[in-house]
Amino acid sequence: MQKTWNFHKIFLIKQRKLIADLGISPILAQVLINRGIDTSRSAEQFLKSQRSNFADAFLLKGMRKAVDRVRKAIENKEKIFIYGDYDVDGLTSCALLFYVLADLGAEVSCYIPHRMEEGYGLNTDACKSIKKKSASLMITVDCGINSFEEIKYLASLGIDTIVTDHHQPQEDKIPAAYSVINPHQKDCPYPYKELAGVGLAYKLAEALTGGTKDISEHLDLVALGTVSDMAALVGENRLFVKYGLEVLAKTKKAGLKALMEVAGISKGKISAYHIGFMLGPRINATGRMGSTEKALKLLLSKDAAESHELAKMLDQENRQRQRIEGKTLKEALNMVENEVNFKHHRSVVLHNDNWHPGVIGIVASRIAERFYRPTILISTAKTLGKGSGRSIKNFNMFDTLDKCKHLLKEFGGHEKAAGLSILRENLTEFKTIFNQLAHQLLDVQDLVPALDIDMEIALGALSEKLIMELEKCAPFGIGNPQPLFVSRNLKLKNKPRILRANTYKLWLTDDKITCEA
């Protein structure tokens, strides 16, 4: 789609203040201002990114109570179960807590539900299974905030539950767990609200060790889960990923070493890109296709040979996932052409009996990106349809689904992405109401994607020094995009050369500097 170019306003007074106080270039100063970092103090903190900027874990509501209960369980040799989600965020959260609890002497096991057979979150059959294994304490990671009935059921079985979850509570209701750790709950004084599930797991681990053990070796898992969950890379998330990438580059975990080798990532500097497009999808693939057993086993493996075999299996499953995803995308695009009229539809809701529930989230993301409409894809292979939604700017997916909840069996997620289940007979009405809400919430200009451009610069302003200076803003991702500039009045230095279909190589100049493009 044609995109609107949005140029940030130039704030010369703020620019000059940052330049004078920090000795940085006008371009870096403006890039920082564009990201809301417009005071000398906040800019210095952002550029230095010190670990001292992490907030105290005990500021999280429920943390003290949770820590006391876990320590009591370890002391009394109670069986602890970590109950996670089947995506990368959930799996890394499980692995991280397993490592730390085992190191503290706990008797600990993990439980990850099967995507196709059990679905997301807690379920009563899993609760029964955990009770049979004599557990008396369960810690949820990346799930549990809306599992009201299941947590009541666990209590009736004599199992205390500690919920750690970063998803939004429905209507601000909190389950009757022993302790709930979620920065979105009311009256939680924790200053940063956007931690991924694995970030919260790390905070719990940090509080449990009380500074007596260095757990920074597990920041590789925090970076992996945070980037894969598409969390905003600002605030503490950015710090977690920045330091986590350094740990990942020299990780001692056999599983992560093997996975990087299979993915073709050379030793040395690793970026958020490598996680988002190479490591994360391979770990996610097993959960999307069904069981996460191999992925969790890989994250916990200490054996090089075993890790290499598991990494190869994950790579193969990822290739299979890509084939299924490609077929689903093709079918979805055909349905958009036949069923969606963009004059009347400000949303896309599609369903198909043959779609694999494990790939519809990725395909929904591709459709939303291509047509710039909030998109929900639903697999109706069973009586109860399983759906996955992806949003666009100015459209809160979670809040909109909350307004349709009378038609849904269950739902959960956040502003940008959500999951749901729905009975087949409610699909037609749901499509209508969801589209009506999209009309109310989105203006015509909201349906045009935008490029947010940091500033216009002369091509001659580019230098190695500037590039190194801009690297101080890394890691880049959601909430902290790579700097984007515009240069005008350029000339072709030579005739473009066709490398392959739709790919050209050329040289551009502004008469002061010449760049390859």
Coordinates of C-alpha atoms in Angstrom, one line a residue:
M1 CA 0.0 0.0 0.0
Q2 CA 1.0 3.6 -0.6
K3 CA 2.2 5.0 2.7
T4 CA 1.9 8.5 4.3
W5 CA 5.2 10.0 5.2
N6 CA 5.1 11.6 8.7
F7 CA 8.0 13.9 9.5
H8 CA 8.7 14.5 13.2
K9 CA 8.7 18.1 14.2
I10 CA 12.2 19.6 14.7
F11 CA 12.6 21.0 18.2
L12 CA 15.7 23.2 17.9
I13 CA 15.8 24.4 21.6
K14 CA 15.6 20.8 22.9
Q15 CA 18.2 19.7 20.3
R16 CA 20.7 22.4 21.3
K17 CA 20.3 21.5 25.0
L18 CA 21.1 17.8 24.4
I19 CA 24.0 18.7 22.1
A20 CA 25.5 21.0 24.7
D21 CA 25.0 18.7 27.7
L22 CA 25.8 15.4 26.1
G23 CA 28.2 16.3 23.3
I24 CA 26.1 14.4 20.7
S25 CA 25.3 15.3 17.1
P26 CA 22.1 17.2 16.1
I27 CA 20.9 14.1 14.3
L28 CA 21.2 11.8 17.3
A29 CA 19.6 14.5 19.5
Q30 CA 16.6 14.7 17.2
V31 CA 16.3 10.9 17.0
L32 CA 16.1 10.8 20.9
I33 CA 13.6 13.6 21.0
N34 CA 11.4 11.8 18.5
R35 CA 11.3 8.8 20.9
G36 CA 10.2 11.0 23.8
I37 CA 13.7 11.1 25.3
D38 CA 13.9 14.9 25.4
T39 CA 15.7 15.8 28.7
S40 CA 19.5 15.5 29.3
R41 CA 18.9 13.1 32.2
S42 CA 16.6 10.7 30.3
A43 CA 18.8 10.8 27.3
E44 CA 22.0 10.1 29.3
Q45 CA 20.2 7.1 31.0
F46 CA 19.0 5.8 27.6
L47 CA 22.4 6.0 26.0
K48 CA 24.3 4.6 28.9
S49 CA 21.6 1.9 29.6
Q50 CA 23.0 0.9 33.0
R51 CA 21.7 -2.1 35.0
S52 CA 21.2 0.2 37.9
N53 CA 18.2 1.6 36.0
F54 CA 16.3 -1.7 36.7
A55 CA 13.5 -1.2 39.2
D56 CA 13.3 -3.1 42.5
A57 CA 11.4 -6.4 42.0
F58 CA 9.6 -6.0 45.3
L59 CA 7.8 -3.0 43.9
L60 CA 5.6 -5.5 42.1
K61 CA 2.4 -6.1 44.0
G62 CA 2.3 -9.6 45.4
M63 CA 6.0 -10.2 45.1
R64 CA 6.8 -10.4 48.8
K65 CA 4.0 -12.9 49.4
A66 CA 5.1 -15.0 46.4
V67 CA 8.7 -15.1 47.5
D68 CA 7.8 -16.2 51.1
R69 CA 5.6 -19.0 49.7
V70 CA 8.2 -20.3 47.3
R71 CA 10.9 -20.2 49.9
K72 CA 8.6 -22.2 52.3
A73 CA 8.0 -24.7 49.5
I74 CA 11.7 -25.2 49.0
E75 CA 12.4 -25.5 52.7
N76 CA 9.6 -28.1 53.1
K77 CA 10.6 -30.0 49.9
E78 CA 7.2 -29.5 48.4
K79 CA 6.7 -30.3 44.7
I80 CA 6.5 -27.1 42.6
F81 CA 5.0 -27.0 39.1
I82 CA 5.7 -24.2 36.6
Y83 CA 2.8 -23.9 34.2
G84 CA 3.6 -21.9 31.0
D85 CA 2.4 -21.0 27.6
Y86 CA 3.4 -22.7 24.4
D87 CA 5.0 -19.7 22.7
V88 CA 8.6 -18.5 23.1
D89 CA 7.8 -16.1 25.9
G90 CA 6.1 -18.9 27.9
L91 CA 8.8 -21.5 27.1
T92 CA 11.7 -19.1 28.1
S93 CA 9.8 -18.2 31.3
C94 CA 9.5 -21.8 32.2
A95 CA 13.1 -22.6 31.5
L96 CA 14.4 -19.6 33.4
L97 CA 12.4 -20.3 36.5
F98 CA 13.3 -24.0 36.3
Y99 CA 17.0 -23.2 36.2
V100 CA 16.8 -20.8 39.2
L101 CA 14.5 -22.9 41.4
A102 CA 16.5 -26.1 40.8
D103 CA 19.6 -24.2 41.7
L104 CA 17.9 -23.1 44.9
G105 CA 17.2 -26.8 45.7
A106 CA 13.6 -26.9 44.8
E107 CA 11.8 -30.0 43.6
V108 CA 10.4 -28.5 40.4
S109 CA 8.7 -29.6 37.1
C110 CA 7.2 -27.8 34.1
Y111 CA 3.9 -28.2 32.4
I112 CA 3.2 -26.7 29.0
P113 CA -0.3 -27.3 27.5
H114 CA -0.7 -28.8 24.0
R115 CA -2.0 -26.1 21.7
M116 CA -4.4 -28.3 19.7
E117 CA -5.7 -30.5 22.5
E118 CA -5.7 -28.2 25.5
G119 CA -5.5 -24.6 24.2
Y120 CA -4.1 -21.6 25.9
G121 CA -3.9 -21.2 29.7
L122 CA -4.9 -23.4 32.6
N123 CA -7.4 -26.2 32.2
T124 CA -9.0 -28.6 34.7
D125 CA -7.5 -31.8 33.2
A126 CA -4.0 -30.4 33.6
C127 CA -4.8 -29.3 37.2
K128 CA -5.9 -32.9 38.0
S129 CA -2.7 -34.3 36.4
I130 CA -0.6 -31.9 38.4
K131 CA -2.4 -32.9 41.6
K132 CA -1.7 -36.6 40.9
K133 CA 2.0 -35.8 40.9
S134 CA 1.6 -34.5 44.5
A135 CA 2.2 -30.8 43.7
S136 CA 1.2 -28.3 46.4
L137 CA 2.4 -25.1 44.7
M138 CA 2.0 -24.0 41.1
I139 CA 3.6 -20.9 39.5
T140 CA 2.0 -19.7 36.2
V141 CA 4.2 -17.9 33.7
D142 CA 2.8 -15.8 30.8
C143 CA -0.7 -17.0 31.6
G144 CA -3.2 -17.3 34.5
I145 CA -4.5 -13.8 34.9
N146 CA -8.0 -14.7 33.6
S147 CA -8.1 -18.3 34.8
F148 CA -10.6 -17.7 37.6
E149 CA -12.4 -21.1 37.7
E150 CA -9.2 -23.1 37.2
I151 CA -7.4 -21.3 40.1
K152 CA -10.5 -21.9 42.4
Y153 CA -10.3 -25.6 41.4
L154 CA -6.6 -25.8 42.2
A155 CA -7.3 -24.3 45.6
S156 CA -10.0 -27.0 46.2
L157 CA -7.3 -29.6 45.4
G158 CA -5.0 -28.1 48.0
I159 CA -2.7 -26.4 45.5
D160 CA -1.6 -22.8 46.0
T161 CA -1.2 -20.8 42.8
I162 CA 1.2 -17.9 42.2
V163 CA 0.3 -16.1 39.0
T164 CA 2.9 -14.3 37.0
D165 CA 1.3 -12.8 33.8
H166 CA 1.8 -9.7 31.7
H167 CA -1.6 -9.9 29.9
Q168 CA -4.4 -7.4 30.7
P169 CA -6.9 -8.5 33.4
Q170 CA -10.4 -8.6 32.1
E171 CA -12.4 -5.8 33.7
D172 CA -9.6 -5.3 36.2
K173 CA -10.7 -8.6 37.9
I174 CA -7.9 -10.6 39.6
P175 CA -8.2 -14.4 40.2
A176 CA -8.3 -15.6 43.8
A177 CA -4.7 -17.0 43.7
Y178 CA -2.3 -17.1 46.6
S179 CA -0.4 -14.3 45.0
V180 CA -0.7 -12.4 41.7
I181 CA 2.3 -10.7 40.0
N182 CA 1.1 -8.5 37.1
P183 CA 2.0 -4.8 36.7
H184 CA -1.4 -4.1 35.1
Q185 CA -3.4 -5.0 38.2
K186 CA -4.8 -2.1 40.2
D187 CA -2.6 -0.4 42.8
C188 CA 0.6 -2.1 41.6
P189 CA 3.3 0.6 42.1
Y190 CA 5.8 -1.0 39.7
P191 CA 6.9 1.9 37.4
Y192 CA 7.2 -0.1 34.2
K193 CA 4.1 -1.9 32.9
E194 CA 5.3 -3.4 29.6
L195 CA 7.4 -6.4 30.8
A196 CA 7.0 -9.6 28.8
G197 CA 6.1 -12.8 30.7
V198 CA 9.8 -13.8 30.8
G199 CA 10.7 -10.4 32.2
L200 CA 8.3 -11.0 35.1
A201 CA 9.7 -14.5 35.6
Y202 CA 13.2 -12.9 35.9
K203 CA 11.9 -10.4 38.4
L204 CA 10.5 -13.3 40.5
A205 CA 13.8 -15.2 40.2
E206 CA 15.7 -12.0 41.2
A207 CA 13.5 -11.5 44.3
L208 CA 13.9 -15.2 45.3
T209 CA 17.7 -15.1 45.2
G210 CA 17.8 -11.7 47.0
G211 CA 21.1 -10.8 45.4
T212 CA 22.8 -13.8 46.9
K213 CA 23.2 -15.5 43.5
D214 CA 24.1 -13.9 40.1
I215 CA 21.3 -15.0 37.7
S216 CA 22.4 -12.7 34.8
E217 CA 23.5 -15.8 32.9
H218 CA 19.8 -16.3 32.2
L219 CA 19.3 -12.9 30.5
D220 CA 19.8 -14.7 27.2
L221 CA 16.4 -16.3 27.8
V222 CA 14.9 -13.0 28.8
A223 CA 16.1 -11.4 25.5
L224 CA 14.8 -14.3 23.5
G225 CA 11.3 -14.3 25.0
T226 CA 10.9 -10.5 25.1
V227 CA 11.8 -9.9 21.4
S228 CA 9.8 -13.0 20.2
D229 CA 6.7 -11.7 22.1
M230 CA 7.1 -8.4 20.2
A231 CA 7.2 -6.4 23.4
A232 CA 8.1 -2.8 23.1
L233 CA 11.9 -2.3 23.3
V234 CA 11.8 0.7 25.6
G235 CA 12.4 1.1 29.3
E236 CA 13.3 -2.1 31.1
N237 CA 12.5 -4.3 28.1
R238 CA 15.3 -2.5 26.2
L239 CA 17.7 -3.0 29.1
F240 CA 16.8 -6.7 29.3
V241 CA 17.3 -7.2 25.6
K242 CA 20.5 -5.1 25.4
Y243 CA 22.3 -7.1 28.1
G244 CA 20.5 -10.3 27.1
L245 CA 22.0 -10.1 23.6
E246 CA 25.5 -9.8 25.1
V247 CA 24.9 -12.9 27.2
L248 CA 23.3 -14.8 24.2
A249 CA 26.4 -14.1 22.1
K250 CA 28.5 -16.1 24.6
T251 CA 25.8 -18.3 26.1
K252 CA 26.8 -21.4 28.0
K253 CA 23.5 -23.1 27.3
A254 CA 24.0 -26.1 25.0
G255 CA 20.6 -25.8 23.5
L256 CA 20.9 -22.1 22.5
K257 CA 24.4 -22.8 21.1
A258 CA 23.1 -25.6 18.9
L259 CA 20.1 -23.6 17.7
M260 CA 22.3 -20.7 16.7
E261 CA 24.5 -23.1 14.8
V262 CA 21.5 -24.7 12.9
A263 CA 20.1 -21.3 12.2
G264 CA 23.4 -20.2 10.6
I265 CA 24.1 -17.4 13.0
S266 CA 27.8 -16.9 13.1
K267 CA 29.6 -16.3 16.4
G268 CA 30.0 -12.7 17.5
K269 CA 27.5 -9.9 17.7
I270 CA 23.8 -10.9 17.8
S271 CA 21.0 -8.5 17.3
A272 CA 17.2 -8.5 18.0
Y273 CA 16.8 -9.3 14.3
H274 CA 18.5 -12.7 14.8
I275 CA 16.0 -13.5 17.6
G276 CA 12.9 -12.2 15.8
F277 CA 13.5 -13.9 12.5
M278 CA 15.9 -16.8 13.1
L279 CA 15.8 -18.2 16.7
G280 CA 12.3 -17.3 17.8
P281 CA 10.4 -18.9 14.9
R282 CA 12.3 -22.2 15.3
I283 CA 11.4 -22.4 19.0
N284 CA 7.8 -21.3 18.2
A285 CA 7.4 -23.9 15.5
T286 CA 6.9 -26.9 17.8
G287 CA 4.2 -25.1 19.8
R288 CA 2.5 -24.0 16.6
M289 CA 2.4 -27.5 15.2
G290 CA 1.4 -29.2 18.5
S291 CA 3.6 -30.2 21.4
T292 CA 6.4 -28.0 22.8
E293 CA 8.2 -30.9 24.4
K294 CA 11.3 -30.7 22.1
A295 CA 11.6 -26.9 22.4
L296 CA 11.5 -26.9 26.2
K297 CA 13.9 -29.9 26.3
L298 CA 16.3 -27.9 24.0
L299 CA 16.2 -24.9 26.3
L300 CA 17.0 -27.0 29.3
S301 CA 19.5 -29.4 27.7
K302 CA 23.1 -29.6 29.0
D303 CA 24.2 -32.1 26.4
A304 CA 25.8 -30.9 23.2
A305 CA 24.9 -34.0 21.1
E306 CA 21.3 -34.0 22.3
S307 CA 21.0 -30.3 21.8
H308 CA 22.2 -30.6 18.2
E309 CA 19.6 -33.3 17.4
L310 CA 16.8 -31.3 19.0
A311 CA 17.9 -28.1 17.1
K312 CA 17.7 -30.0 13.8
M313 CA 14.2 -31.3 14.7
L314 CA 13.1 -27.7 15.5
D315 CA 14.5 -26.5 12.2
Q316 CA 12.6 -29.2 10.3
E317 CA 9.3 -28.4 12.1
N318 CA 9.9 -24.7 11.3
R319 CA 10.2 -25.6 7.6
Q320 CA 6.9 -27.5 7.8
R321 CA 5.3 -24.5 9.6
Q322 CA 6.5 -22.3 6.7
R323 CA 4.8 -24.5 4.1
I324 CA 1.5 -24.6 6.0
E325 CA 1.7 -20.9 6.6
G326 CA 2.3 -20.2 2.9
K327 CA -0.7 -22.3 1.9
T328 CA -2.9 -20.6 4.5
L329 CA -1.8 -17.1 3.4
K330 CA -2.7 -17.9 -0.2
E331 CA -6.2 -19.2 0.8
A332 CA -6.7 -16.1 3.1
L333 CA -5.8 -13.7 0.3
N334 CA -8.3 -15.4 -2.0
M335 CA -11.0 -15.0 0.6
V336 CA -10.1 -11.3 1.1
E337 CA -10.6 -10.8 -2.6
N338 CA -14.0 -12.6 -2.7
E339 CA -15.5 -11.7 0.7
V340 CA -14.1 -8.3 1.8
N341 CA -15.2 -5.0 0.3
F342 CA -12.9 -2.3 1.7
K343 CA -15.4 0.4 1.0
H344 CA -17.6 -1.1 3.7
H345 CA -15.2 -3.2 5.8
R346 CA -12.7 -1.6 8.2
S347 CA -11.7 -5.0 9.5
V348 CA -11.0 -8.4 8.2
V349 CA -12.5 -11.5 9.8
L350 CA -12.1 -14.8 8.0
H351 CA -12.7 -18.4 9.0
N352 CA -11.9 -21.8 7.4
D353 CA -12.4 -25.4 8.5
N354 CA -9.0 -26.5 7.1
W355 CA -6.8 -23.9 8.7
H356 CA -4.2 -25.1 11.2
P357 CA -4.7 -23.1 14.5
G358 CA -1.0 -22.9 15.0
V359 CA -0.3 -20.6 12.0
I360 CA -3.3 -18.3 11.8
G361 CA -1.7 -15.7 14.1
I362 CA 1.2 -15.3 11.7
V363 CA -1.1 -15.1 8.7
A364 CA -3.4 -12.6 10.5
S365 CA -0.3 -10.5 11.0
R366 CA 0.6 -10.6 7.3
I367 CA -3.0 -9.8 6.2
A368 CA -3.1 -6.8 8.7
E369 CA 0.2 -5.6 7.4
R370 CA -0.8 -5.9 3.7
F371 CA -4.3 -4.4 3.9
Y372 CA -3.8 -2.3 7.0
R373 CA -7.0 -3.4 8.7
P374 CA -7.4 -5.1 12.1
T375 CA -7.5 -8.8 11.2
I376 CA -8.8 -11.9 12.9
L377 CA -8.4 -15.4 11.4
I378 CA -10.4 -18.3 12.9
S379 CA -9.9 -22.0 12.5
T380 CA -13.3 -23.8 12.5
A381 CA -11.9 -27.3 12.3
K382 CA -13.8 -28.2 15.5
T383 CA -17.1 -27.1 16.8
L384 CA -15.4 -24.4 18.9
G385 CA -13.5 -22.1 16.5
K386 CA -10.0 -20.9 17.6
G387 CA -9.1 -17.4 16.5
S388 CA -6.1 -15.1 16.5
G389 CA -6.2 -11.4 15.9
R390 CA -3.6 -8.7 15.0
S391 CA -4.2 -5.0 15.2
I392 CA -3.1 -1.7 13.6
K393 CA -2.3 1.7 15.1
N394 CA -5.2 3.4 17.0
F395 CA -7.2 0.1 17.4
N396 CA -7.0 -1.8 20.7
M397 CA -7.7 -5.4 19.9
F398 CA -8.2 -6.5 23.5
D399 CA -10.7 -3.7 24.4
T400 CA -12.7 -4.3 21.1
L401 CA -13.0 -8.1 21.8
D402 CA -14.1 -7.2 25.4
K403 CA -17.1 -5.4 23.7
C404 CA -17.9 -8.6 21.8
K405 CA -17.4 -11.0 24.8
H406 CA -21.1 -12.0 24.8
L407 CA -20.4 -13.8 21.5
L408 CA -17.1 -15.4 22.6
K409 CA -16.4 -18.5 24.7
E410 CA -13.1 -16.9 25.9
F411 CA -10.5 -14.4 24.8
G412 CA -7.3 -12.8 26.0
G413 CA -4.3 -10.8 24.9
H414 CA -3.4 -7.1 24.7
E415 CA -3.7 -4.1 22.5
K416 CA -1.8 -5.4 19.5
A417 CA -2.6 -9.1 19.5
A418 CA -5.2 -11.5 21.0
G419 CA -6.6 -15.0 20.9
L420 CA -10.2 -16.1 21.1
S421 CA -12.5 -19.1 20.9
I422 CA -16.0 -18.9 19.5
L423 CA -19.0 -21.1 18.6
R424 CA -19.7 -21.5 14.9
E425 CA -23.2 -20.2 15.3
N426 CA -21.9 -16.9 16.6
L427 CA -19.5 -16.2 13.7
T428 CA -21.8 -14.1 11.5
E429 CA -23.0 -11.8 14.3
F430 CA -19.4 -11.5 15.6
K431 CA -18.1 -10.4 12.1
T432 CA -20.9 -7.8 11.9
I433 CA -20.3 -6.3 15.4
F434 CA -16.5 -6.4 15.1
N435 CA -16.7 -4.4 11.8
Q436 CA -19.2 -1.9 13.3
L437 CA -16.8 -1.3 16.2
A438 CA -13.9 -0.8 13.7
H439 CA -16.0 1.8 11.9
Q440 CA -16.6 3.6 15.2
L441 CA -12.9 3.5 16.3
L442 CA -11.1 4.1 13.0
D443 CA -11.2 7.1 10.7
V444 CA -10.4 6.8 7.0
Q445 CA -6.9 8.3 7.6
D446 CA -6.3 5.5 10.3
L447 CA -6.5 3.0 7.5
V448 CA -3.4 4.3 5.6
P449 CA -0.1 3.0 6.9
A450 CA 2.5 5.6 7.8
L451 CA 6.3 5.8 7.7
D452 CA 7.5 7.8 10.7
I453 CA 10.6 9.7 9.4
D454 CA 13.0 11.0 12.0
M455 CA 14.3 13.9 9.9
E456 CA 15.4 15.0 6.5
I457 CA 19.2 15.0 6.1
A458 CA 21.7 15.5 3.3
L459 CA 23.2 12.3 2.0
G460 CA 26.6 13.9 2.8
A461 CA 25.7 13.9 6.5
L462 CA 26.1 10.1 6.6
S463 CA 29.4 8.9 8.1
E464 CA 30.8 6.0 10.0
K465 CA 30.9 8.2 13.1
L466 CA 27.1 8.9 12.8
I467 CA 26.3 5.3 12.3
M468 CA 28.3 4.3 15.4
E469 CA 26.6 7.1 17.3
L470 CA 23.1 5.9 16.2
E471 CA 24.0 2.3 17.3
K472 CA 23.9 3.6 20.9
C473 CA 20.1 3.6 20.5
A474 CA 20.1 -0.2 19.9
P475 CA 18.6 -2.7 20.3
F476 CA 15.9 -1.6 17.9
G477 CA 12.4 -3.0 17.7
I478 CA 8.8 -2.1 18.5
G479 CA 8.7 1.2 20.4
N480 CA 12.3 1.9 19.4
P481 CA 12.5 1.6 15.6
Q482 CA 15.6 1.9 13.6
P483 CA 16.2 5.6 12.7
L484 CA 14.7 6.5 9.3
F485 CA 15.8 9.5 7.3
V486 CA 15.0 11.1 4.0
S487 CA 17.5 12.6 1.5
R488 CA 16.2 14.4 -1.6
N489 CA 17.5 15.6 -5.0
L490 CA 19.8 12.6 -5.5
K491 CA 21.2 11.6 -8.8
L492 CA 21.9 8.2 -10.3
K493 CA 25.7 7.7 -10.6
N494 CA 25.3 4.9 -13.1
K495 CA 22.7 2.7 -14.8
P496 CA 20.8 0.4 -12.3
R497 CA 21.8 -3.2 -12.6
I498 CA 19.1 -5.9 -12.3
L499 CA 20.3 -8.6 -9.8
R500 CA 17.1 -10.7 -9.8
A501 CA 13.3 -10.1 -10.1
N502 CA 12.3 -6.8 -8.4
T503 CA 15.9 -6.3 -7.1
Y504 CA 18.1 -3.5 -8.5
K505 CA 21.6 -2.4 -7.5
L506 CA 22.6 1.2 -8.1
W507 CA 24.8 4.1 -6.9
L508 CA 23.3 7.4 -5.7
T509 CA 25.0 10.7 -5.2
D510 CA 24.3 14.2 -3.9
D511 CA 27.6 15.4 -5.5
K512 CA 29.3 15.2 -2.0
I513 CA 28.9 11.6 -1.1
T514 CA 28.0 8.5 -3.2
C515 CA 26.2 5.5 -1.7
E516 CA 25.4 2.0 -2.8
A517 CA 21.7 1.2 -2.9

